[in-house]
PDB file of C-alpha atoms and ligand atoms in Angstrom:
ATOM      1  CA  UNK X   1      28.224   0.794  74.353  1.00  0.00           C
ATOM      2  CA  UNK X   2      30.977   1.235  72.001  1.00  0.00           C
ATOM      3  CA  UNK X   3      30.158   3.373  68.637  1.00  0.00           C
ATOM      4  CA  UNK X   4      29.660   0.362  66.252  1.00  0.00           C
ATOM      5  CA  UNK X   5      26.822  -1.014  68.803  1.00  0.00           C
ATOM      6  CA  UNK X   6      25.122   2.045  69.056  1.00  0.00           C
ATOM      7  CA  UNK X   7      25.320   2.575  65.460  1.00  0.00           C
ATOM      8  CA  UNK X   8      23.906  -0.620  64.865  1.00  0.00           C
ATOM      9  CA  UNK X   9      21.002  -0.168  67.808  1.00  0.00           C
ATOM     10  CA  UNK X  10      20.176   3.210  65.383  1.00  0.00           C
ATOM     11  CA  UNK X  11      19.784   1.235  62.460  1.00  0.00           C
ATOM     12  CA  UNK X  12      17.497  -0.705  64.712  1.00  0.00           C
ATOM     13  CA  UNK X  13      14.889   2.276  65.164  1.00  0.00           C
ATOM     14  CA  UNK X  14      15.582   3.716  62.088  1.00  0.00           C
ATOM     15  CA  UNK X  15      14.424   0.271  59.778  1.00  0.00           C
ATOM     16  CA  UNK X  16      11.499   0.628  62.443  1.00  0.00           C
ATOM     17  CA  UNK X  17      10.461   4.042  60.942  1.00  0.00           C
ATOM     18  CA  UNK X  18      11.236   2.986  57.580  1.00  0.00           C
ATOM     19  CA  UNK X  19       8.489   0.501  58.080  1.00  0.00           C
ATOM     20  CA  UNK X  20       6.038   2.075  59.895  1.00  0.00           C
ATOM     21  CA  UNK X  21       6.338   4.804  56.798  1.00  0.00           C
ATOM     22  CA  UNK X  22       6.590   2.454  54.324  1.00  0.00           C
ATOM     23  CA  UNK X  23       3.387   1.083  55.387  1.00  0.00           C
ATOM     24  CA  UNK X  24       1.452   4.628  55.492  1.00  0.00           C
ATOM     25  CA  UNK X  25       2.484   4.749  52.051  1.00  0.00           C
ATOM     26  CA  UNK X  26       1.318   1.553  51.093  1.00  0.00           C
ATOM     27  CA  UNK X  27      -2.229   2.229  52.729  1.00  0.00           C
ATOM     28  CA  UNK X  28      -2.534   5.288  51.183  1.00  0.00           C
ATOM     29  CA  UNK X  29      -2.253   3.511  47.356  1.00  0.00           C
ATOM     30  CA  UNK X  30      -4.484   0.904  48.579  1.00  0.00           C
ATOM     31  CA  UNK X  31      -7.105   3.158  49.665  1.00  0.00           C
ATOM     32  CA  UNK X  32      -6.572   5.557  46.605  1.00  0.00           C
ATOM     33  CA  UNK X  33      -7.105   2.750  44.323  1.00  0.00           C
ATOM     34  CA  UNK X  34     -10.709   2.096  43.342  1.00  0.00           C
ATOM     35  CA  UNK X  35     -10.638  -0.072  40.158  1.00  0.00           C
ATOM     36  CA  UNK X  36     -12.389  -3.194  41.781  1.00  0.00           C
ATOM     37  CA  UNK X  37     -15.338  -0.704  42.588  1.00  0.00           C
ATOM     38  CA  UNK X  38     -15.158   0.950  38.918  1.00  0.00           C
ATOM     39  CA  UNK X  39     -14.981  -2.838  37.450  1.00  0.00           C
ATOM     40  CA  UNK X  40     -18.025  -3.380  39.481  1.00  0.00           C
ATOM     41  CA  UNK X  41     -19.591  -0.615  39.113  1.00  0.00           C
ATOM     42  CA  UNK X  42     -19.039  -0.947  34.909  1.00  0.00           C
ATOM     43  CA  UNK X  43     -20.637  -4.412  35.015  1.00  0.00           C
ATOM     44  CA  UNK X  44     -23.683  -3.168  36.932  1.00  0.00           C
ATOM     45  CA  UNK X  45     -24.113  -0.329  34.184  1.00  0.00           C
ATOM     46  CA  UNK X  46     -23.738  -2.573  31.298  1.00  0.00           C
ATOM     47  CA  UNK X  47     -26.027  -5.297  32.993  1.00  0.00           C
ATOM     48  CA  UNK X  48     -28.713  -2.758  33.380  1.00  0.00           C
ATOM     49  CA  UNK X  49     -28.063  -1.272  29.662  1.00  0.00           C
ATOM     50  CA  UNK X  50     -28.581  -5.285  28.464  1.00  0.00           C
ATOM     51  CA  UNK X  51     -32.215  -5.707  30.494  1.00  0.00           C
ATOM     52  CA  UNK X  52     -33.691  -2.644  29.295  1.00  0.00           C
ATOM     53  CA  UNK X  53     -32.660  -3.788  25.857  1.00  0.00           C
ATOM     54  CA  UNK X  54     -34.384  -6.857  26.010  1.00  0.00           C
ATOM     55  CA  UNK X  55     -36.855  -5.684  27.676  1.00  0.00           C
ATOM     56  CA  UNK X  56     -37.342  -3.187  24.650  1.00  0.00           C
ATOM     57  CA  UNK X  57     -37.282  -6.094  22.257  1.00  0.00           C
ATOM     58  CA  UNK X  58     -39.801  -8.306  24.080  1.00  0.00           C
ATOM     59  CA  UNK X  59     -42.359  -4.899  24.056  1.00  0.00           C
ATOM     60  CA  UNK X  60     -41.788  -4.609  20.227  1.00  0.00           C
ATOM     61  CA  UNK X  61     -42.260  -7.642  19.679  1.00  0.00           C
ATOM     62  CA  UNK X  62     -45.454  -8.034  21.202  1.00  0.00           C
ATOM     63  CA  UNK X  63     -46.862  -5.135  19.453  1.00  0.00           C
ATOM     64  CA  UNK X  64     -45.899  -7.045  16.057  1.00  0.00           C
ATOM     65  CA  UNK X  65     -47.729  -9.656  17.629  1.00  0.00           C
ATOM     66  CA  UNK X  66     -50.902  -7.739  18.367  1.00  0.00           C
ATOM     67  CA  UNK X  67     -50.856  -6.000  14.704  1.00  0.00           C
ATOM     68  CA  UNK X  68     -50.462  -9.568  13.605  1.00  0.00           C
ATOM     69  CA  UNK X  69     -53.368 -11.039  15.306  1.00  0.00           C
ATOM     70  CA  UNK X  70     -55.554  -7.554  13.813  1.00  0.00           C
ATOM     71  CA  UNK X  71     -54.635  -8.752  10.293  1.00  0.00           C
ATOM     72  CA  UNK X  72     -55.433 -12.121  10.801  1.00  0.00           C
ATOM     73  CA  UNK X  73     -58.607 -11.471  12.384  1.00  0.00           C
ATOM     74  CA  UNK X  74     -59.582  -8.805   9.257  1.00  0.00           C
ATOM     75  CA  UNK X  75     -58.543 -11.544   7.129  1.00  0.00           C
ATOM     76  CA  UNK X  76     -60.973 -13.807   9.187  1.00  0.00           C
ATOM     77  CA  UNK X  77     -63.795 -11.815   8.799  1.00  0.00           C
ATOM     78  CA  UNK X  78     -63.473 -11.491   5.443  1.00  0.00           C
ATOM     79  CA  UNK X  79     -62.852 -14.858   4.200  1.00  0.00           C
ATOM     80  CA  UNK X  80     -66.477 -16.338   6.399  1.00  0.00           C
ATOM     81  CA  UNK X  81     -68.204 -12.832   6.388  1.00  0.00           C
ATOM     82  CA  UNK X  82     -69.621 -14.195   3.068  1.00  0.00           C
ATOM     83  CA  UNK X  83     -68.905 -10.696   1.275  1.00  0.00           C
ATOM     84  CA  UNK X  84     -66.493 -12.162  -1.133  1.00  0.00           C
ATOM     85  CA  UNK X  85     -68.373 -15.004  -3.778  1.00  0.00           C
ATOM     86  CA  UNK X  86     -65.400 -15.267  -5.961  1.00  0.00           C
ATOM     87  CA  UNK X  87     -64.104 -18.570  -6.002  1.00  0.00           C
ATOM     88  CA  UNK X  88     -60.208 -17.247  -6.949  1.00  0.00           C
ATOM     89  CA  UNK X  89     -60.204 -14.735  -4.701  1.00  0.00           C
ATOM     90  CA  UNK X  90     -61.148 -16.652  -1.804  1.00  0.00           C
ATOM     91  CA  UNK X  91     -58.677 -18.722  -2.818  1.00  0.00           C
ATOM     92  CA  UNK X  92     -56.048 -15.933  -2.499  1.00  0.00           C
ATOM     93  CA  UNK X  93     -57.823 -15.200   1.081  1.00  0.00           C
ATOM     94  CA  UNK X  94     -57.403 -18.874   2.404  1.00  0.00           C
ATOM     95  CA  UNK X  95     -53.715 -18.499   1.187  1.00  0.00           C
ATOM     96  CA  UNK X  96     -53.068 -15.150   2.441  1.00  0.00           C
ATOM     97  CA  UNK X  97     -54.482 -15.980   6.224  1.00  0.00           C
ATOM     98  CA  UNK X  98     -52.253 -19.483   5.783  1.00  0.00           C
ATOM     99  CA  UNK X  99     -49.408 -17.286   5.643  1.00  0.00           C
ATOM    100  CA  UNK X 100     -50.491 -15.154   8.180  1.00  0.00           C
ATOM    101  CA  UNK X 101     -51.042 -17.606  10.693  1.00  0.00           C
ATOM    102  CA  UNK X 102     -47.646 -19.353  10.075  1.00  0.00           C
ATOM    103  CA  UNK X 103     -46.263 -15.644  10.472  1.00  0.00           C
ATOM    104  CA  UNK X 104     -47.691 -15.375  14.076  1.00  0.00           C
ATOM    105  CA  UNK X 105     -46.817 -19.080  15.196  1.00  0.00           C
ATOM    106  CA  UNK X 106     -43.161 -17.829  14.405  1.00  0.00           C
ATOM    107  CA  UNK X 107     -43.516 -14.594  15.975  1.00  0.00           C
ATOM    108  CA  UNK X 108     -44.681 -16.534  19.446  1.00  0.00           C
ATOM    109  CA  UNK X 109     -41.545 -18.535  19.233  1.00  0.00           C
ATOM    110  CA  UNK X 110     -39.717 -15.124  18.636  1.00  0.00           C
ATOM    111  CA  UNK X 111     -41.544 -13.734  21.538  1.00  0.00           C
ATOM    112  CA  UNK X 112     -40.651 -16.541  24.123  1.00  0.00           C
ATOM    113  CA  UNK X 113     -36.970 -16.592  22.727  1.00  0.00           C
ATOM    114  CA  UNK X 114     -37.105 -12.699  23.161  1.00  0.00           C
ATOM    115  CA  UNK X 115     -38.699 -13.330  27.225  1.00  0.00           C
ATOM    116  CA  UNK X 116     -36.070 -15.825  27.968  1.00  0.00           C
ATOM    117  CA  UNK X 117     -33.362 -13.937  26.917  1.00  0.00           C
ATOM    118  CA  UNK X 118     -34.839 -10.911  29.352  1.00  0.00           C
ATOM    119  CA  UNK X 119     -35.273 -13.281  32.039  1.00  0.00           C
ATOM    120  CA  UNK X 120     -31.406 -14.063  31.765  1.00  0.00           C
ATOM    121  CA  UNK X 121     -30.683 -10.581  31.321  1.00  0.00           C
ATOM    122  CA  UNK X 122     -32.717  -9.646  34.885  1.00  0.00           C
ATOM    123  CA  UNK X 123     -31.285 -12.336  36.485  1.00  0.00           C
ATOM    124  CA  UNK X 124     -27.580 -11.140  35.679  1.00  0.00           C
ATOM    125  CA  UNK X 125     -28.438  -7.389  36.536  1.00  0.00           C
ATOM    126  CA  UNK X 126     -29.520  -8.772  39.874  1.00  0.00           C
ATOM    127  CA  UNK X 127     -26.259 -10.665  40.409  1.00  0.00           C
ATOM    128  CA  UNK X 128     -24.439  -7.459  39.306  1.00  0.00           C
ATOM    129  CA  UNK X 129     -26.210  -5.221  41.679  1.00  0.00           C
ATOM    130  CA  UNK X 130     -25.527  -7.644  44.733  1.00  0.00           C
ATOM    131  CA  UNK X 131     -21.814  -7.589  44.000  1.00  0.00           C
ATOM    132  CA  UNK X 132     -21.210  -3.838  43.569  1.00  0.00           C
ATOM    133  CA  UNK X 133     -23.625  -4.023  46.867  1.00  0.00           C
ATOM    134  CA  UNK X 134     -20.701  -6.499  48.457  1.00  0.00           C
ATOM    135  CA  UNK X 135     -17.770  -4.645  47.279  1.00  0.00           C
ATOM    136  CA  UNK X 136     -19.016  -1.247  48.561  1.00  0.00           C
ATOM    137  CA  UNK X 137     -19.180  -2.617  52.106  1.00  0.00           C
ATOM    138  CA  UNK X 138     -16.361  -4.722  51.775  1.00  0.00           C
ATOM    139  CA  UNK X 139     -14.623  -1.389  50.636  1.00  0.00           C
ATOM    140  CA  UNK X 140     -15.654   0.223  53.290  1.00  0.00           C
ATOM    141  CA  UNK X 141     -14.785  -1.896  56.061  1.00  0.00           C
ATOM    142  CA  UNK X 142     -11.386  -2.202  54.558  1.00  0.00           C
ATOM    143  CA  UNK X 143     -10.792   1.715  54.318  1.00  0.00           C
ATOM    144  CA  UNK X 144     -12.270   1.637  58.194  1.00  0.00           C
ATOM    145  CA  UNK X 145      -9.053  -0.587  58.975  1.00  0.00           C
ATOM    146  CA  UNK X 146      -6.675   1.051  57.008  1.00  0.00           C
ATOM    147  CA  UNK X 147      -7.681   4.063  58.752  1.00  0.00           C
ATOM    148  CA  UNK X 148      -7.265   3.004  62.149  1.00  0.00           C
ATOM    149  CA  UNK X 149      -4.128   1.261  61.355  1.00  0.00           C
ATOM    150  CA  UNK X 150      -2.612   4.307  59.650  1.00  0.00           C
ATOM    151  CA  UNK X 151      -3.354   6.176  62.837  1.00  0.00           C
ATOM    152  CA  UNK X 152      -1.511   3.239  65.377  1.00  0.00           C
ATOM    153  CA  UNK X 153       1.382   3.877  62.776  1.00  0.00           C
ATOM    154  CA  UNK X 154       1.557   7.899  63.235  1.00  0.00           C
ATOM    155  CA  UNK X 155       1.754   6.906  66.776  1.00  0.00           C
ATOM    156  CA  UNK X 156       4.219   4.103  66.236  1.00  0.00           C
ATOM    157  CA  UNK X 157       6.192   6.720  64.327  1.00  0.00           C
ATOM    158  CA  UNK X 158       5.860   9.481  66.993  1.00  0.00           C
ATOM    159  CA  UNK X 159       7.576   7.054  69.491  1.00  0.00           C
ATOM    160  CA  UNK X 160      10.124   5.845  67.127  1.00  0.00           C
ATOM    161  CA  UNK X 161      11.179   9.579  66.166  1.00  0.00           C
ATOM    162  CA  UNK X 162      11.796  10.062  69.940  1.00  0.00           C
ATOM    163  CA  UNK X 163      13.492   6.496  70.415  1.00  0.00           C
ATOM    164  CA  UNK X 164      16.040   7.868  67.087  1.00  0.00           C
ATOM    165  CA  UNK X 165      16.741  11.255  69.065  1.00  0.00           C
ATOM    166  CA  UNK X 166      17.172   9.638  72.283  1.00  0.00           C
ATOM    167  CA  UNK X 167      19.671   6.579  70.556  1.00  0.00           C
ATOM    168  CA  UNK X 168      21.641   9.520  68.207  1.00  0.00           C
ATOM    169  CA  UNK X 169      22.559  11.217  71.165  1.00  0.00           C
ATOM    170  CA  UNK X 170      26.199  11.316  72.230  1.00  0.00           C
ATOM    171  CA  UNK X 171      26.437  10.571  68.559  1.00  0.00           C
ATOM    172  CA  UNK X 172      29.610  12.691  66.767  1.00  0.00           C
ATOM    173  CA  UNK X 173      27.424  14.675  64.119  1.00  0.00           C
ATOM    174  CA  UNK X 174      29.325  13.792  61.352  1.00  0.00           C
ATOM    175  CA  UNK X 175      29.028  10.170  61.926  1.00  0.00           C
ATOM    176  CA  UNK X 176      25.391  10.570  62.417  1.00  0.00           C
ATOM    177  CA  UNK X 177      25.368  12.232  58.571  1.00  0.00           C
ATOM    178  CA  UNK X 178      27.945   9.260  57.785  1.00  0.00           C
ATOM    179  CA  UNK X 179      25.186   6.910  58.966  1.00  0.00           C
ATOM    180  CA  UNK X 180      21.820   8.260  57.464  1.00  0.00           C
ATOM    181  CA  UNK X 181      23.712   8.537  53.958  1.00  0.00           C
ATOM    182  CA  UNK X 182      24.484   5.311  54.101  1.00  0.00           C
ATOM    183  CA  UNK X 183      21.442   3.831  55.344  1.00  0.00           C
ATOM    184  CA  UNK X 184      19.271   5.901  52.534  1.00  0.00           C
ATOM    185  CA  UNK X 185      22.106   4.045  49.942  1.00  0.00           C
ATOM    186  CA  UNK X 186      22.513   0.551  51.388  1.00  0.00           C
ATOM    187  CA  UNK X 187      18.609  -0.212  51.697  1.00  0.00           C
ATOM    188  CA  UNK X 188      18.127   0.366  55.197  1.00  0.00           C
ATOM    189  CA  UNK X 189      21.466  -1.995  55.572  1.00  0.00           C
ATOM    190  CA  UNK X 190      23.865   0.959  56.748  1.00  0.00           C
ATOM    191  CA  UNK X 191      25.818  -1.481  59.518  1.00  0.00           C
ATOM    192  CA  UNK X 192      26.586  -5.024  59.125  1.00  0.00           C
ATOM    193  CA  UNK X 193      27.084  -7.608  61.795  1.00  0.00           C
ATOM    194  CA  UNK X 194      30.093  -9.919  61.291  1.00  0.00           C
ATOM    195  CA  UNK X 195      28.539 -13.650  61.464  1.00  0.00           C
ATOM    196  CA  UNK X 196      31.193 -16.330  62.339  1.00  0.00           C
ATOM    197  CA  UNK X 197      34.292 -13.841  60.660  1.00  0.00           C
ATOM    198  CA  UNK X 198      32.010 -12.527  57.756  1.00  0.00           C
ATOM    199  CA  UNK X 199      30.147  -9.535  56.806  1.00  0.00           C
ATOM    200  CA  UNK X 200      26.328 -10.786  56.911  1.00  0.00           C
ATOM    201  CA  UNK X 201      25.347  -9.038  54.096  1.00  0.00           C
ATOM    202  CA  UNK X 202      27.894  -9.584  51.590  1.00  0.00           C
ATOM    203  CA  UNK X 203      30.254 -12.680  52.886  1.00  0.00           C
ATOM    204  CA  UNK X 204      33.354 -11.454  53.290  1.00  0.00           C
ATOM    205  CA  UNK X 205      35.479 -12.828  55.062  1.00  0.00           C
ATOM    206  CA  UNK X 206      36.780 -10.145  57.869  1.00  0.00           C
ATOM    207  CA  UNK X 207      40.458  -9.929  59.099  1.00  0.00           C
ATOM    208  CA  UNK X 208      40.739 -11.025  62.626  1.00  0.00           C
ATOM    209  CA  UNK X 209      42.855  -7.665  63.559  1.00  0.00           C
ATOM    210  CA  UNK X 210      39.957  -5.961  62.197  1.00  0.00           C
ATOM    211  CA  UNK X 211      37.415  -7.903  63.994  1.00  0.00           C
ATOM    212  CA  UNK X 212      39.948  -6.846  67.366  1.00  0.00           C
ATOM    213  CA  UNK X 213      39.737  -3.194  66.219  1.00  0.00           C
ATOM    214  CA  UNK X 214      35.705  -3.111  65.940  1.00  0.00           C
ATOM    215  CA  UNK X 215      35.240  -4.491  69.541  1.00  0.00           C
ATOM    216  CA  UNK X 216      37.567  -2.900  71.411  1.00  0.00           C
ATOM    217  CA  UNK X 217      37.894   0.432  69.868  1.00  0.00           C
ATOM    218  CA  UNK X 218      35.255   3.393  69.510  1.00  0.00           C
ATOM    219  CA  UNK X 219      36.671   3.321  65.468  1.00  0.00           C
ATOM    220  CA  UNK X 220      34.306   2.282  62.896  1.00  0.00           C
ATOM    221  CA  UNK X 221      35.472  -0.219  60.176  1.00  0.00           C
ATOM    222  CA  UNK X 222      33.982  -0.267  56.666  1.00  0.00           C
ATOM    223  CA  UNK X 223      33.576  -3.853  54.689  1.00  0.00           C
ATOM    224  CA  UNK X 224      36.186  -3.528  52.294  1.00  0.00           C
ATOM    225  CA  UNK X 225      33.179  -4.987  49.396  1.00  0.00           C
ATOM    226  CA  UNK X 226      30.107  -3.435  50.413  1.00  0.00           C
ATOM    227  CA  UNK X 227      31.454  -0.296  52.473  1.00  0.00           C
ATOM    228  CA  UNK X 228      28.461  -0.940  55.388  1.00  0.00           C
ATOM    229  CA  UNK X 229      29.672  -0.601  58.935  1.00  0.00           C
ATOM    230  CA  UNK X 230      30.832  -3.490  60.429  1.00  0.00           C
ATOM    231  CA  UNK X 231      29.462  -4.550  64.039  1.00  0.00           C
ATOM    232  CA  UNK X 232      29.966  -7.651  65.932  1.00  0.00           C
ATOM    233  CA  UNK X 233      27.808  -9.086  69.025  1.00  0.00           C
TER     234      UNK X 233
HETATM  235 ZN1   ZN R   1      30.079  -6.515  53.333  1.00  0.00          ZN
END
């Protein structure tokens, strides 16, 4: 295996790692990031905040009800008690308990308005509750995965760090230096292969003496656009 090939075989194990790391990294923002349970959780909080609202409003109005229905009845008794002769101011009673009585019909409708609305409101706390319920054991089971893949990848990474060592040896250690440098600069693209007389990554067109020079010779050539490593098959 002449230098070029070998060099290219490194890249080989070395996008491998890149991966496998990349993908740690990846797992670890995933399972850092929480904002589906915090929406969740914020809509079950403000659904309960909304029921025990209504559920305030129904009670208060029911107790406007009941002092409602008191007056009327006092009103009641007064007006057919007999206690009062005076024709004016029964007069004034018949109105007054008119007006009470049209007062409680619209406090009934205000009442079942008031129980609807709480009805809605229970119904969407329930619907809240299930969902932070499903996304905490959908969470879960997701960070469960993520776990176990994140270990397979430590142990991908453990046999990739000894496949690099193993490949890099014989390597001169300047070209190894040469190689990582460019690999950290070129994206993981450090050697390119010539595909039918041009550099695969960038397009240019390679000089057939050059092409002679990679395969027979231990001597690396440099695209003279992109500066990777050239390599052919
Ligand atoms: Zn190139």
């Amino acid at each position: 295996m002449n230098l070029p090939s070998k060099l290219f075989e490194l890249q080989k194990v070395a996008n491998k790692l890149y991966a496998a790391q990349k993908r740690i990294f990846d797992i670890d923002q995933i399972l850092k990031n929480n904002k589906e349970l915090h929406a969740a959780t914020s809509a079950f909080e403000q659904a309960k905040k909304d029921a025990t609202l209504k559920d305030f409003h129904v009670r208060e109005k029911a107790e406007q009800e009941k002092e409602l229905q008191n007056k009327i009845s006092l009103s009641e008794s007064t007006l057919y008690g007999g206690m009062v002769k005076n024709p004016k101011e029964l007069q004034d009673l018949q109105k007054e308990l008119s007006s009470l009585k049209k007062r409680a019909k619209q406090f009934e409708n205000e009442h079942l308005e008031l129980m609807s609305q709480l009805e809605a409101a229970k119904k969407t706390l329930e619907e809240k509750e299930q969902n932070l319920t499903d996304v905490k054991s959908k969470l879960e089971q997701q960070a469960i995965t993520l776990v176990a893949e994140k270990e397979e990848l430590a142990n991908q990474i453990k046999i990739s760090n000894q496949e690099y060592l193993v490949t890099s040896t014989g390597l001169p250690e300047n070209m190894k230096k040469i190689f990582e440098d460019l690999f950290r600069t070129k994206k993981g693209k450090a050697v390119a292969i010539i595909d039918e007389g041009a550099c695969s990554v960038c397009g240019l067109s390679i000089r057939e003496s050059q092409i002679q020079q990679i395969k027979s010779s231990n001597q690396i050539v440099y695209c003279p656009s992109c500066g990777r490593m050239l390599f052919i098959e």
